[in-house]
PDB file of C-alpha atoms in Angstrom:
ATOM      1  CA  UNK A   1      -5.280 -34.857   6.834  1.00  0.00           C
ATOM      2  CA  UNK A   2      -7.981 -32.163   7.032  1.00  0.00           C
ATOM      3  CA  UNK A   3      -8.680 -30.250   3.840  1.00  0.00           C
ATOM      4  CA  UNK A   4      -6.753 -26.968   3.746  1.00  0.00           C
ATOM      5  CA  UNK A   5      -8.609 -23.685   3.419  1.00  0.00           C
ATOM      6  CA  UNK A   6      -7.884 -21.329   0.524  1.00  0.00           C
ATOM      7  CA  UNK A   7      -5.890 -19.058   2.859  1.00  0.00           C
ATOM      8  CA  UNK A   8      -3.799 -21.990   4.108  1.00  0.00           C
ATOM      9  CA  UNK A   9      -3.130 -23.161   0.550  1.00  0.00           C
ATOM     10  CA  UNK A  10      -1.991 -19.667  -0.445  1.00  0.00           C
ATOM     11  CA  UNK A  11       0.395 -19.415   2.512  1.00  0.00           C
ATOM     12  CA  UNK A  12       1.780 -22.843   1.698  1.00  0.00           C
ATOM     13  CA  UNK A  13       2.281 -21.959  -1.978  1.00  0.00           C
ATOM     14  CA  UNK A  14       4.045 -18.720  -1.081  1.00  0.00           C
ATOM     15  CA  UNK A  15       6.529 -20.756   0.955  1.00  0.00           C
ATOM     16  CA  UNK A  16       6.914 -23.624  -1.546  1.00  0.00           C
ATOM     17  CA  UNK A  17       7.564 -21.551  -4.695  1.00  0.00           C
ATOM     18  CA  UNK A  18      10.629 -19.550  -3.528  1.00  0.00           C
ATOM     19  CA  UNK A  19      12.097 -22.669  -1.918  1.00  0.00           C
ATOM     20  CA  UNK A  20      11.872 -24.592  -5.201  1.00  0.00           C
ATOM     21  CA  UNK A  21      13.355 -21.649  -7.127  1.00  0.00           C
ATOM     22  CA  UNK A  22      16.241 -21.349  -4.658  1.00  0.00           C
ATOM     23  CA  UNK A  23      17.097 -25.062  -4.888  1.00  0.00           C
ATOM     24  CA  UNK A  24      17.061 -25.305  -8.717  1.00  0.00           C
ATOM     25  CA  UNK A  25      15.297 -28.555  -9.481  1.00  0.00           C
ATOM     26  CA  UNK A  26      14.617 -30.422  -6.220  1.00  0.00           C
ATOM     27  CA  UNK A  27      12.829 -33.758  -6.444  1.00  0.00           C
ATOM     28  CA  UNK A  28       9.084 -33.905  -5.958  1.00  0.00           C
ATOM     29  CA  UNK A  29       9.627 -36.305  -3.069  1.00  0.00           C
ATOM     30  CA  UNK A  30      12.022 -33.859  -1.386  1.00  0.00           C
ATOM     31  CA  UNK A  31       9.556 -30.977  -1.680  1.00  0.00           C
ATOM     32  CA  UNK A  32       6.628 -33.101  -0.504  1.00  0.00           C
ATOM     33  CA  UNK A  33       8.448 -34.331   2.593  1.00  0.00           C
ATOM     34  CA  UNK A  34       9.741 -30.867   3.506  1.00  0.00           C
ATOM     35  CA  UNK A  35       6.307 -29.260   3.378  1.00  0.00           C
ATOM     36  CA  UNK A  36       4.371 -32.242   4.757  1.00  0.00           C
ATOM     37  CA  UNK A  37       2.369 -32.899   1.592  1.00  0.00           C
ATOM     38  CA  UNK A  38       1.625 -35.871  -0.577  1.00  0.00           C
ATOM     39  CA  UNK A  39       3.018 -35.791  -4.123  1.00  0.00           C
ATOM     40  CA  UNK A  40      -0.513 -35.479  -5.519  1.00  0.00           C
ATOM     41  CA  UNK A  41      -1.178 -32.479  -3.270  1.00  0.00           C
ATOM     42  CA  UNK A  42       2.067 -30.870  -4.410  1.00  0.00           C
ATOM     43  CA  UNK A  43       1.226 -31.352  -8.090  1.00  0.00           C
ATOM     44  CA  UNK A  44      -2.222 -29.866  -7.510  1.00  0.00           C
ATOM     45  CA  UNK A  45      -0.671 -26.777  -5.920  1.00  0.00           C
ATOM     46  CA  UNK A  46       1.908 -26.438  -8.701  1.00  0.00           C
ATOM     47  CA  UNK A  47      -0.924 -26.442 -11.245  1.00  0.00           C
ATOM     48  CA  UNK A  48      -1.971 -23.094  -9.739  1.00  0.00           C
ATOM     49  CA  UNK A  49       1.430 -21.557 -10.410  1.00  0.00           C
ATOM     50  CA  UNK A  50       0.781 -21.727 -14.168  1.00  0.00           C
ATOM     51  CA  UNK A  51      -2.074 -19.250 -13.610  1.00  0.00           C
ATOM     52  CA  UNK A  52      -0.007 -16.678 -11.711  1.00  0.00           C
ATOM     53  CA  UNK A  53       0.850 -13.574 -13.707  1.00  0.00           C
ATOM     54  CA  UNK A  54      -0.125 -10.049 -14.629  1.00  0.00           C
ATOM     55  CA  UNK A  55      -1.894  -8.390 -17.533  1.00  0.00           C
ATOM     56  CA  UNK A  56      -1.818  -9.042 -20.475  1.00  0.00           C
ATOM     57  CA  UNK A  57      -1.165 -12.679 -19.379  1.00  0.00           C
ATOM     58  CA  UNK A  58       1.200 -13.434 -22.231  1.00  0.00           C
ATOM     59  CA  UNK A  59       3.869 -16.145 -21.743  1.00  0.00           C
ATOM     60  CA  UNK A  60       6.445 -13.622 -20.519  1.00  0.00           C
ATOM     61  CA  UNK A  61       4.021 -12.382 -17.848  1.00  0.00           C
ATOM     62  CA  UNK A  62       3.173 -15.836 -16.456  1.00  0.00           C
ATOM     63  CA  UNK A  63       5.226 -18.057 -14.166  1.00  0.00           C
ATOM     64  CA  UNK A  64       6.488 -21.303 -15.647  1.00  0.00           C
ATOM     65  CA  UNK A  65       6.702 -24.747 -14.017  1.00  0.00           C
ATOM     66  CA  UNK A  66       8.733 -27.599 -15.522  1.00  0.00           C
ATOM     67  CA  UNK A  67       8.466 -31.150 -14.146  1.00  0.00           C
ATOM     68  CA  UNK A  68      10.786 -33.752 -15.633  1.00  0.00           C
ATOM     69  CA  UNK A  69      11.963 -37.138 -14.332  1.00  0.00           C
ATOM     70  CA  UNK A  70      10.646 -36.490 -10.846  1.00  0.00           C
ATOM     71  CA  UNK A  71      12.220 -33.051 -10.490  1.00  0.00           C
ATOM     72  CA  UNK A  72      10.613 -29.605 -10.571  1.00  0.00           C
ATOM     73  CA  UNK A  73      11.808 -26.168 -11.713  1.00  0.00           C
ATOM     74  CA  UNK A  74       9.956 -22.847 -11.453  1.00  0.00           C
ATOM     75  CA  UNK A  75      10.842 -19.809 -13.547  1.00  0.00           C
ATOM     76  CA  UNK A  76       9.623 -16.436 -12.398  1.00  0.00           C
ATOM     77  CA  UNK A  77       7.890 -14.207 -14.945  1.00  0.00           C
ATOM     78  CA  UNK A  78       9.834 -11.282 -16.405  1.00  0.00           C
ATOM     79  CA  UNK A  79       8.062  -8.704 -14.231  1.00  0.00           C
ATOM     80  CA  UNK A  80       9.816 -10.126 -11.165  1.00  0.00           C
ATOM     81  CA  UNK A  81      13.017  -8.554 -12.486  1.00  0.00           C
ATOM     82  CA  UNK A  82      11.593  -5.058 -12.254  1.00  0.00           C
ATOM     83  CA  UNK A  83      12.587  -3.186  -9.091  1.00  0.00           C
ATOM     84  CA  UNK A  84       9.754  -2.572  -6.656  1.00  0.00           C
ATOM     85  CA  UNK A  85       8.975   0.987  -5.656  1.00  0.00           C
ATOM     86  CA  UNK A  86       7.143   0.633  -2.365  1.00  0.00           C
ATOM     87  CA  UNK A  87       5.765   3.330  -0.133  1.00  0.00           C
ATOM     88  CA  UNK A  88       6.623   2.939   3.579  1.00  0.00           C
ATOM     89  CA  UNK A  89       3.056   1.735   4.185  1.00  0.00           C
ATOM     90  CA  UNK A  90       3.335  -0.901   1.444  1.00  0.00           C
ATOM     91  CA  UNK A  91       6.735  -2.004   2.733  1.00  0.00           C
ATOM     92  CA  UNK A  92       5.388  -2.361   6.262  1.00  0.00           C
ATOM     93  CA  UNK A  93       2.420  -4.412   5.024  1.00  0.00           C
ATOM     94  CA  UNK A  94       4.808  -6.611   3.025  1.00  0.00           C
ATOM     95  CA  UNK A  95       7.009  -7.278   6.059  1.00  0.00           C
ATOM     96  CA  UNK A  96       3.988  -8.059   8.238  1.00  0.00           C
ATOM     97  CA  UNK A  97       2.458 -10.438   5.671  1.00  0.00           C
ATOM     98  CA  UNK A  98       5.778 -12.062   4.795  1.00  0.00           C
ATOM     99  CA  UNK A  99       6.635 -12.675   8.440  1.00  0.00           C
ATOM    100  CA  UNK A 100       3.550 -14.868   8.709  1.00  0.00           C
ATOM    101  CA  UNK A 101       5.165 -17.295   6.229  1.00  0.00           C
ATOM    102  CA  UNK A 102       7.745 -18.196   8.864  1.00  0.00           C
ATOM    103  CA  UNK A 103       5.064 -20.313  10.568  1.00  0.00           C
ATOM    104  CA  UNK A 104       4.504 -22.476   7.481  1.00  0.00           C
ATOM    105  CA  UNK A 105       6.042 -25.930   8.059  1.00  0.00           C
ATOM    106  CA  UNK A 106       9.092 -26.281   5.842  1.00  0.00           C
ATOM    107  CA  UNK A 107       9.630 -22.549   5.262  1.00  0.00           C
ATOM    108  CA  UNK A 108      13.326 -21.741   5.086  1.00  0.00           C
ATOM    109  CA  UNK A 109      14.263 -19.170   7.782  1.00  0.00           C
ATOM    110  CA  UNK A 110      17.390 -18.298   5.800  1.00  0.00           C
ATOM    111  CA  UNK A 111      15.906 -18.549   2.308  1.00  0.00           C
ATOM    112  CA  UNK A 112      15.341 -15.833  -0.304  1.00  0.00           C
ATOM    113  CA  UNK A 113      11.993 -14.707   1.166  1.00  0.00           C
ATOM    114  CA  UNK A 114      13.485 -14.272   4.632  1.00  0.00           C
ATOM    115  CA  UNK A 115      16.492 -12.398   3.239  1.00  0.00           C
ATOM    116  CA  UNK A 116      14.294 -10.116   1.123  1.00  0.00           C
ATOM    117  CA  UNK A 117      12.038  -9.336   4.088  1.00  0.00           C
ATOM    118  CA  UNK A 118      15.063  -8.582   6.230  1.00  0.00           C
ATOM    119  CA  UNK A 119      16.281  -6.049   3.647  1.00  0.00           C
ATOM    120  CA  UNK A 120      12.904  -4.321   3.454  1.00  0.00           C
ATOM    121  CA  UNK A 121      12.612  -4.317   7.237  1.00  0.00           C
ATOM    122  CA  UNK A 122      16.093  -2.829   7.571  1.00  0.00           C
ATOM    123  CA  UNK A 123      15.160   0.040   5.264  1.00  0.00           C
ATOM    124  CA  UNK A 124      12.013   0.658   7.307  1.00  0.00           C
ATOM    125  CA  UNK A 125      13.889   0.379  10.589  1.00  0.00           C
ATOM    126  CA  UNK A 126      11.792  -2.519  11.948  1.00  0.00           C
ATOM    127  CA  UNK A 127      12.358  -6.149  12.844  1.00  0.00           C
ATOM    128  CA  UNK A 128      10.183  -8.809  11.131  1.00  0.00           C
ATOM    129  CA  UNK A 129       7.775 -10.389  13.600  1.00  0.00           C
ATOM    130  CA  UNK A 130       8.330  -7.835  16.364  1.00  0.00           C
ATOM    131  CA  UNK A 131       5.940  -5.218  17.692  1.00  0.00           C
ATOM    132  CA  UNK A 132       6.120  -1.958  15.759  1.00  0.00           C
ATOM    133  CA  UNK A 133       6.447   1.560  17.088  1.00  0.00           C
ATOM    134  CA  UNK A 134       4.268   3.690  14.822  1.00  0.00           C
ATOM    135  CA  UNK A 135       5.702   7.094  13.971  1.00  0.00           C
ATOM    136  CA  UNK A 136       3.439   9.898  12.762  1.00  0.00           C
ATOM    137  CA  UNK A 137       5.979  11.546  10.487  1.00  0.00           C
ATOM    138  CA  UNK A 138       8.745  14.041  11.090  1.00  0.00           C
ATOM    139  CA  UNK A 139       8.105  17.649  12.069  1.00  0.00           C
ATOM    140  CA  UNK A 140      10.312  20.203  13.865  1.00  0.00           C
ATOM    141  CA  UNK A 141       9.236  20.153  17.509  1.00  0.00           C
ATOM    142  CA  UNK A 142       9.407  23.945  17.818  1.00  0.00           C
ATOM    143  CA  UNK A 143       7.288  24.460  14.698  1.00  0.00           C
ATOM    144  CA  UNK A 144       4.756  21.897  15.863  1.00  0.00           C
ATOM    145  CA  UNK A 145       4.475  23.548  19.285  1.00  0.00           C
ATOM    146  CA  UNK A 146       4.129  27.051  17.784  1.00  0.00           C
ATOM    147  CA  UNK A 147       1.348  26.014  15.432  1.00  0.00           C
ATOM    148  CA  UNK A 148      -0.551  24.038  18.045  1.00  0.00           C
ATOM    149  CA  UNK A 149      -0.495  27.011  20.403  1.00  0.00           C
ATOM    150  CA  UNK A 150      -1.552  29.390  17.617  1.00  0.00           C
ATOM    151  CA  UNK A 151      -4.503  27.146  16.717  1.00  0.00           C
ATOM    152  CA  UNK A 152      -5.641  27.093  20.339  1.00  0.00           C
ATOM    153  CA  UNK A 153      -5.223  30.861  20.857  1.00  0.00           C
ATOM    154  CA  UNK A 154      -6.385  31.940  17.357  1.00  0.00           C
ATOM    155  CA  UNK A 155      -3.189  33.841  16.546  1.00  0.00           C
ATOM    156  CA  UNK A 156      -1.862  34.376  13.043  1.00  0.00           C
ATOM    157  CA  UNK A 157       1.488  32.799  12.163  1.00  0.00           C
ATOM    158  CA  UNK A 158       4.150  33.893   9.706  1.00  0.00           C
ATOM    159  CA  UNK A 159       5.751  31.005   7.821  1.00  0.00           C
ATOM    160  CA  UNK A 160       8.999  30.728   5.901  1.00  0.00           C
ATOM    161  CA  UNK A 161       7.742  28.000   3.576  1.00  0.00           C
ATOM    162  CA  UNK A 162       9.245  25.926   0.765  1.00  0.00           C
ATOM    163  CA  UNK A 163       6.757  25.078  -1.989  1.00  0.00           C
ATOM    164  CA  UNK A 164       7.857  21.768  -3.487  1.00  0.00           C
ATOM    165  CA  UNK A 165       5.705  22.067  -6.602  1.00  0.00           C
ATOM    166  CA  UNK A 166       7.187  25.438  -7.615  1.00  0.00           C
ATOM    167  CA  UNK A 167      10.630  24.872  -6.093  1.00  0.00           C
ATOM    168  CA  UNK A 168      10.603  28.205  -4.252  1.00  0.00           C
ATOM    169  CA  UNK A 169      10.569  29.679  -0.766  1.00  0.00           C
ATOM    170  CA  UNK A 170       8.113  32.332   0.320  1.00  0.00           C
ATOM    171  CA  UNK A 171       6.890  34.247   3.360  1.00  0.00           C
ATOM    172  CA  UNK A 172       3.257  33.634   4.227  1.00  0.00           C
ATOM    173  CA  UNK A 173       0.894  34.786   6.962  1.00  0.00           C
ATOM    174  CA  UNK A 174      -1.721  32.186   7.801  1.00  0.00           C
ATOM    175  CA  UNK A 175      -4.628  31.733  10.179  1.00  0.00           C
ATOM    176  CA  UNK A 176      -4.004  28.162  11.387  1.00  0.00           C
ATOM    177  CA  UNK A 177      -7.128  26.128  12.087  1.00  0.00           C
ATOM    178  CA  UNK A 178      -5.900  22.553  12.543  1.00  0.00           C
ATOM    179  CA  UNK A 179      -2.646  20.639  12.916  1.00  0.00           C
ATOM    180  CA  UNK A 180      -2.783  16.937  12.147  1.00  0.00           C
ATOM    181  CA  UNK A 181      -0.848  13.888  10.937  1.00  0.00           C
ATOM    182  CA  UNK A 182      -1.910  12.087   7.764  1.00  0.00           C
ATOM    183  CA  UNK A 183      -0.199   9.725   5.294  1.00  0.00           C
ATOM    184  CA  UNK A 184       3.052   9.793   7.249  1.00  0.00           C
ATOM    185  CA  UNK A 185       3.474  13.574   7.516  1.00  0.00           C
ATOM    186  CA  UNK A 186       2.284  16.513   9.637  1.00  0.00           C
ATOM    187  CA  UNK A 187       0.141  19.262   8.128  1.00  0.00           C
ATOM    188  CA  UNK A 188      -1.451  22.560   9.120  1.00  0.00           C
ATOM    189  CA  UNK A 189      -4.670  23.770   7.502  1.00  0.00           C
ATOM    190  CA  UNK A 190      -5.565  27.443   7.502  1.00  0.00           C
ATOM    191  CA  UNK A 191      -6.364  30.597   5.598  1.00  0.00           C
ATOM    192  CA  UNK A 192      -3.344  31.950   3.693  1.00  0.00           C
ATOM    193  CA  UNK A 193      -3.334  35.741   3.251  1.00  0.00           C
ATOM    194  CA  UNK A 194      -0.915  35.575   0.329  1.00  0.00           C
ATOM    195  CA  UNK A 195      -3.151  33.168  -1.623  1.00  0.00           C
ATOM    196  CA  UNK A 196      -6.372  34.695  -0.345  1.00  0.00           C
ATOM    197  CA  UNK A 197      -7.784  31.202   0.211  1.00  0.00           C
ATOM    198  CA  UNK A 198      -7.534  28.129   2.407  1.00  0.00           C
ATOM    199  CA  UNK A 199      -4.293  26.214   2.016  1.00  0.00           C
ATOM    200  CA  UNK A 200      -2.544  23.168   3.478  1.00  0.00           C
ATOM    201  CA  UNK A 201       1.139  23.213   4.475  1.00  0.00           C
ATOM    202  CA  UNK A 202       3.508  20.369   5.316  1.00  0.00           C
ATOM    203  CA  UNK A 203       5.375  21.029   8.534  1.00  0.00           C
ATOM    204  CA  UNK A 204       8.643  19.487   7.341  1.00  0.00           C
ATOM    205  CA  UNK A 205       8.784  22.171   4.619  1.00  0.00           C
ATOM    206  CA  UNK A 206       8.434  25.048   7.065  1.00  0.00           C
ATOM    207  CA  UNK A 207      11.830  26.639   7.756  1.00  0.00           C
ATOM    208  CA  UNK A 208      10.426  28.821  10.563  1.00  0.00           C
ATOM    209  CA  UNK A 209       7.067  29.641  12.129  1.00  0.00           C
ATOM    210  CA  UNK A 210       6.584  32.861  14.130  1.00  0.00           C
ATOM    211  CA  UNK A 211       3.434  33.535  16.085  1.00  0.00           C
ATOM    212  CA  UNK A 212       2.132  37.059  15.496  1.00  0.00           C
ATOM    213  CA  UNK A 213       0.232  39.282  17.896  1.00  0.00           C
ATOM    214  CA  UNK A 214      -2.665  39.518  15.436  1.00  0.00           C
ATOM    215  CA  UNK A 215      -5.615  37.280  16.250  1.00  0.00           C
ATOM    216  CA  UNK A 216      -8.415  36.010  14.021  1.00  0.00           C
ATOM    217  CA  UNK A 217     -11.953  34.790  14.423  1.00  0.00           C
ATOM    218  CA  UNK A 218     -12.150  31.019  14.553  1.00  0.00           C
ATOM    219  CA  UNK A 219     -14.502  29.452  11.968  1.00  0.00           C
ATOM    220  CA  UNK A 220     -17.796  28.157  13.283  1.00  0.00           C
ATOM    221  CA  UNK A 221     -16.975  24.613  12.158  1.00  0.00           C
ATOM    222  CA  UNK A 222     -13.557  23.043  12.539  1.00  0.00           C
ATOM    223  CA  UNK A 223     -13.173  19.753  10.715  1.00  0.00           C
ATOM    224  CA  UNK A 224     -10.211  18.576  12.802  1.00  0.00           C
ATOM    225  CA  UNK A 225      -9.018  19.358  16.285  1.00  0.00           C
ATOM    226  CA  UNK A 226      -5.899  21.462  16.921  1.00  0.00           C
ATOM    227  CA  UNK A 227      -3.602  18.431  17.088  1.00  0.00           C
ATOM    228  CA  UNK A 228      -5.447  15.567  15.494  1.00  0.00           C
ATOM    229  CA  UNK A 229      -4.216  12.322  14.053  1.00  0.00           C
ATOM    230  CA  UNK A 230      -6.282  11.312  11.041  1.00  0.00           C
ATOM    231  CA  UNK A 231      -6.696   7.506  11.382  1.00  0.00           C
ATOM    232  CA  UNK A 232      -7.927   6.569   7.930  1.00  0.00           C
ATOM    233  CA  UNK A 233      -7.046   7.463   4.343  1.00  0.00           C
ATOM    234  CA  UNK A 234      -7.258  11.196   3.760  1.00  0.00           C
ATOM    235  CA  UNK A 235      -6.425  13.168   0.656  1.00  0.00           C
ATOM    236  CA  UNK A 236      -3.731  15.751   1.237  1.00  0.00           C
ATOM    237  CA  UNK A 237      -3.939  16.954  -2.349  1.00  0.00           C
ATOM    238  CA  UNK A 238      -6.989  18.967  -3.442  1.00  0.00           C
ATOM    239  CA  UNK A 239      -6.543  20.093  -7.054  1.00  0.00           C
ATOM    240  CA  UNK A 240      -8.509  22.997  -8.447  1.00  0.00           C
ATOM    241  CA  UNK A 241     -10.791  22.318 -11.412  1.00  0.00           C
ATOM    242  CA  UNK A 242      -8.772  24.820 -13.469  1.00  0.00           C
ATOM    243  CA  UNK A 243      -5.395  23.208 -12.762  1.00  0.00           C
ATOM    244  CA  UNK A 244      -3.729  21.918 -15.951  1.00  0.00           C
ATOM    245  CA  UNK A 245      -3.792  18.201 -16.673  1.00  0.00           C
ATOM    246  CA  UNK A 246      -1.142  16.090 -18.327  1.00  0.00           C
ATOM    247  CA  UNK A 247      -1.600  12.764 -20.122  1.00  0.00           C
ATOM    248  CA  UNK A 248       1.308  10.295 -19.951  1.00  0.00           C
ATOM    249  CA  UNK A 249       1.897   6.858 -21.441  1.00  0.00           C
ATOM    250  CA  UNK A 250       3.815   4.894 -18.812  1.00  0.00           C
ATOM    251  CA  UNK A 251       6.044   1.953 -19.636  1.00  0.00           C
ATOM    252  CA  UNK A 252       6.319  -1.069 -17.290  1.00  0.00           C
ATOM    253  CA  UNK A 253       9.029   0.547 -15.162  1.00  0.00           C
ATOM    254  CA  UNK A 254       7.019   3.757 -14.764  1.00  0.00           C
ATOM    255  CA  UNK A 255       3.669   2.295 -13.738  1.00  0.00           C
ATOM    256  CA  UNK A 256       4.460   3.168 -10.108  1.00  0.00           C
ATOM    257  CA  UNK A 257       3.350   6.729 -10.941  1.00  0.00           C
ATOM    258  CA  UNK A 258      -0.277   5.566 -10.940  1.00  0.00           C
ATOM    259  CA  UNK A 259       0.191   4.156  -7.445  1.00  0.00           C
ATOM    260  CA  UNK A 260       2.173   6.991  -5.920  1.00  0.00           C
ATOM    261  CA  UNK A 261       0.286   9.986  -7.321  1.00  0.00           C
ATOM    262  CA  UNK A 262      -3.466  10.634  -7.560  1.00  0.00           C
ATOM    263  CA  UNK A 263      -4.504  10.029 -11.155  1.00  0.00           C
ATOM    264  CA  UNK A 264      -7.849  10.970 -12.646  1.00  0.00           C
ATOM    265  CA  UNK A 265      -7.889   8.244 -15.313  1.00  0.00           C
ATOM    266  CA  UNK A 266      -5.840   5.113 -15.990  1.00  0.00           C
ATOM    267  CA  UNK A 267      -6.298   3.045 -19.149  1.00  0.00           C
ATOM    268  CA  UNK A 268      -4.424  -0.068 -20.222  1.00  0.00           C
ATOM    269  CA  UNK A 269      -3.023   0.151 -23.760  1.00  0.00           C
ATOM    270  CA  UNK A 270      -2.629  -2.723 -26.203  1.00  0.00           C
ATOM    271  CA  UNK A 271       1.169  -2.578 -26.051  1.00  0.00           C
ATOM    272  CA  UNK A 272       1.261  -3.040 -22.266  1.00  0.00           C
ATOM    273  CA  UNK A 273       1.698   0.616 -21.398  1.00  0.00           C
ATOM    274  CA  UNK A 274      -0.593   2.525 -19.043  1.00  0.00           C
ATOM    275  CA  UNK A 275      -2.097   5.867 -20.090  1.00  0.00           C
ATOM    276  CA  UNK A 276      -2.811   8.136 -17.119  1.00  0.00           C
ATOM    277  CA  UNK A 277      -4.206  11.623 -16.640  1.00  0.00           C
ATOM    278  CA  UNK A 278      -2.978  13.543 -13.629  1.00  0.00           C
ATOM    279  CA  UNK A 279      -3.005  17.093 -12.347  1.00  0.00           C
ATOM    280  CA  UNK A 280       0.179  19.052 -13.046  1.00  0.00           C
ATOM    281  CA  UNK A 281      -0.506  22.346 -11.323  1.00  0.00           C
ATOM    282  CA  UNK A 282       3.164  23.242 -10.882  1.00  0.00           C
ATOM    283  CA  UNK A 283       5.741  23.167 -13.674  1.00  0.00           C
ATOM    284  CA  UNK A 284       8.705  22.433 -11.386  1.00  0.00           C
ATOM    285  CA  UNK A 285       7.004  19.294 -10.031  1.00  0.00           C
ATOM    286  CA  UNK A 286       6.235  18.066 -13.543  1.00  0.00           C
ATOM    287  CA  UNK A 287       9.810  18.727 -14.663  1.00  0.00           C
ATOM    288  CA  UNK A 288      11.198  16.617 -11.828  1.00  0.00           C
ATOM    289  CA  UNK A 289       8.774  13.808 -12.563  1.00  0.00           C
ATOM    290  CA  UNK A 290       9.553  13.695 -16.299  1.00  0.00           C
ATOM    291  CA  UNK A 291      13.301  13.816 -15.712  1.00  0.00           C
ATOM    292  CA  UNK A 292      12.955  10.965 -13.239  1.00  0.00           C
ATOM    293  CA  UNK A 293      10.913   8.842 -15.650  1.00  0.00           C
ATOM    294  CA  UNK A 294      13.125   9.501 -18.672  1.00  0.00           C
ATOM    295  CA  UNK A 295      12.365   7.220 -21.643  1.00  0.00           C
ATOM    296  CA  UNK A 296       9.896   5.150 -19.589  1.00  0.00           C
ATOM    297  CA  UNK A 297       7.206   7.820 -20.028  1.00  0.00           C
ATOM    298  CA  UNK A 298       5.845   9.579 -23.093  1.00  0.00           C
ATOM    299  CA  UNK A 299       3.900  12.830 -22.931  1.00  0.00           C
ATOM    300  CA  UNK A 300       0.674  12.486 -24.907  1.00  0.00           C
ATOM    301  CA  UNK A 301      -0.924  15.837 -24.106  1.00  0.00           C
ATOM    302  CA  UNK A 302      -0.824  18.772 -21.753  1.00  0.00           C
ATOM    303  CA  UNK A 303       2.890  19.157 -21.016  1.00  0.00           C
ATOM    304  CA  UNK A 304       4.176  20.712 -24.255  1.00  0.00           C
ATOM    305  CA  UNK A 305       7.971  20.448 -24.121  1.00  0.00           C
ATOM    306  CA  UNK A 306       8.353  20.696 -20.338  1.00  0.00           C
ATOM    307  CA  UNK A 307      10.529  17.594 -20.046  1.00  0.00           C
ATOM    308  CA  UNK A 308      12.812  18.529 -22.943  1.00  0.00           C
ATOM    309  CA  UNK A 309      13.297  22.083 -21.669  1.00  0.00           C
ATOM    310  CA  UNK A 310      14.135  20.841 -18.189  1.00  0.00           C
ATOM    311  CA  UNK A 311      16.581  18.268 -19.574  1.00  0.00           C
ATOM    312  CA  UNK A 312      18.367  20.912 -21.647  1.00  0.00           C
ATOM    313  CA  UNK A 313      18.613  23.205 -18.649  1.00  0.00           C
ATOM    314  CA  UNK A 314      20.137  20.475 -16.487  1.00  0.00           C
ATOM    315  CA  UNK A 315      22.545  19.493 -19.275  1.00  0.00           C
ATOM    316  CA  UNK A 316      23.631  23.113 -19.654  1.00  0.00           C
ATOM    317  CA  UNK A 317      24.552  23.218 -15.970  1.00  0.00           C
ATOM    318  CA  UNK A 318      26.816  20.190 -16.377  1.00  0.00           C
ATOM    319  CA  UNK A 319      28.392  21.682 -19.496  1.00  0.00           C
ATOM    320  CA  UNK A 320      29.079  24.943 -17.667  1.00  0.00           C
TER     321      UNK A 320
END
């Protein structure tokens, strides 16, 4: 048999491990025959499982393999019990990568991996292994059409806009310069007369958009076209240097914050927590985040008693 490449060995291991776990102590001979391996090859691959884990690589963070009397058991590390918080992009990548395991000889089409992928795919509205119809995010068709036309004709637009960070609605007059899709949502960039500066608005937070008769001079340089789709990673959050910062210590179940929100620093602590610094320009946004994290996050600096005040306010509503 030809020597397997590193990629082929990884695919094989990703199919072998969940099958062994699901069958609770199969014989080495049974596993070898199912995945078309010799027993020596299987033992060599299982030696790699001992090295699989996450920081700080203590026994509870490493996978465990037990081989006794010709049988094998694999115990997942404790972090496997934590619920995953995947973005749609991460979920889609997981389904695409996991579907490739179906081609590995011996992979169980009805096993735990297949069932898990089916659940993720169902949430995303896709079928594993099938061609995908890429959606550019939701936006009211009428709003999208109004803004595109206003960009092309250089007309001001009045928006009824909900600001998520401050949890408030406001009326704004903007000079729209570009409408585009990025990171799964539609945005419009333009000069906001209320703020007196350039701002970015998400279209799914616009309750209404009315084109005004007032026109404006188009800037000499437009970064994006009137209805562009930004193909690569683009930041849709541009904090000001003067925006307040907050420092949080995140427990294991709250580490997703560092992946979902732009953080300025992230440092591993000795006790396994992650200390992050992030921009908290709006109090309402920070309140929601701290209430969501609960005891899994500790405020180190910058937030005063925001979380406690918000919690008391919510509790008072229930008591009333």
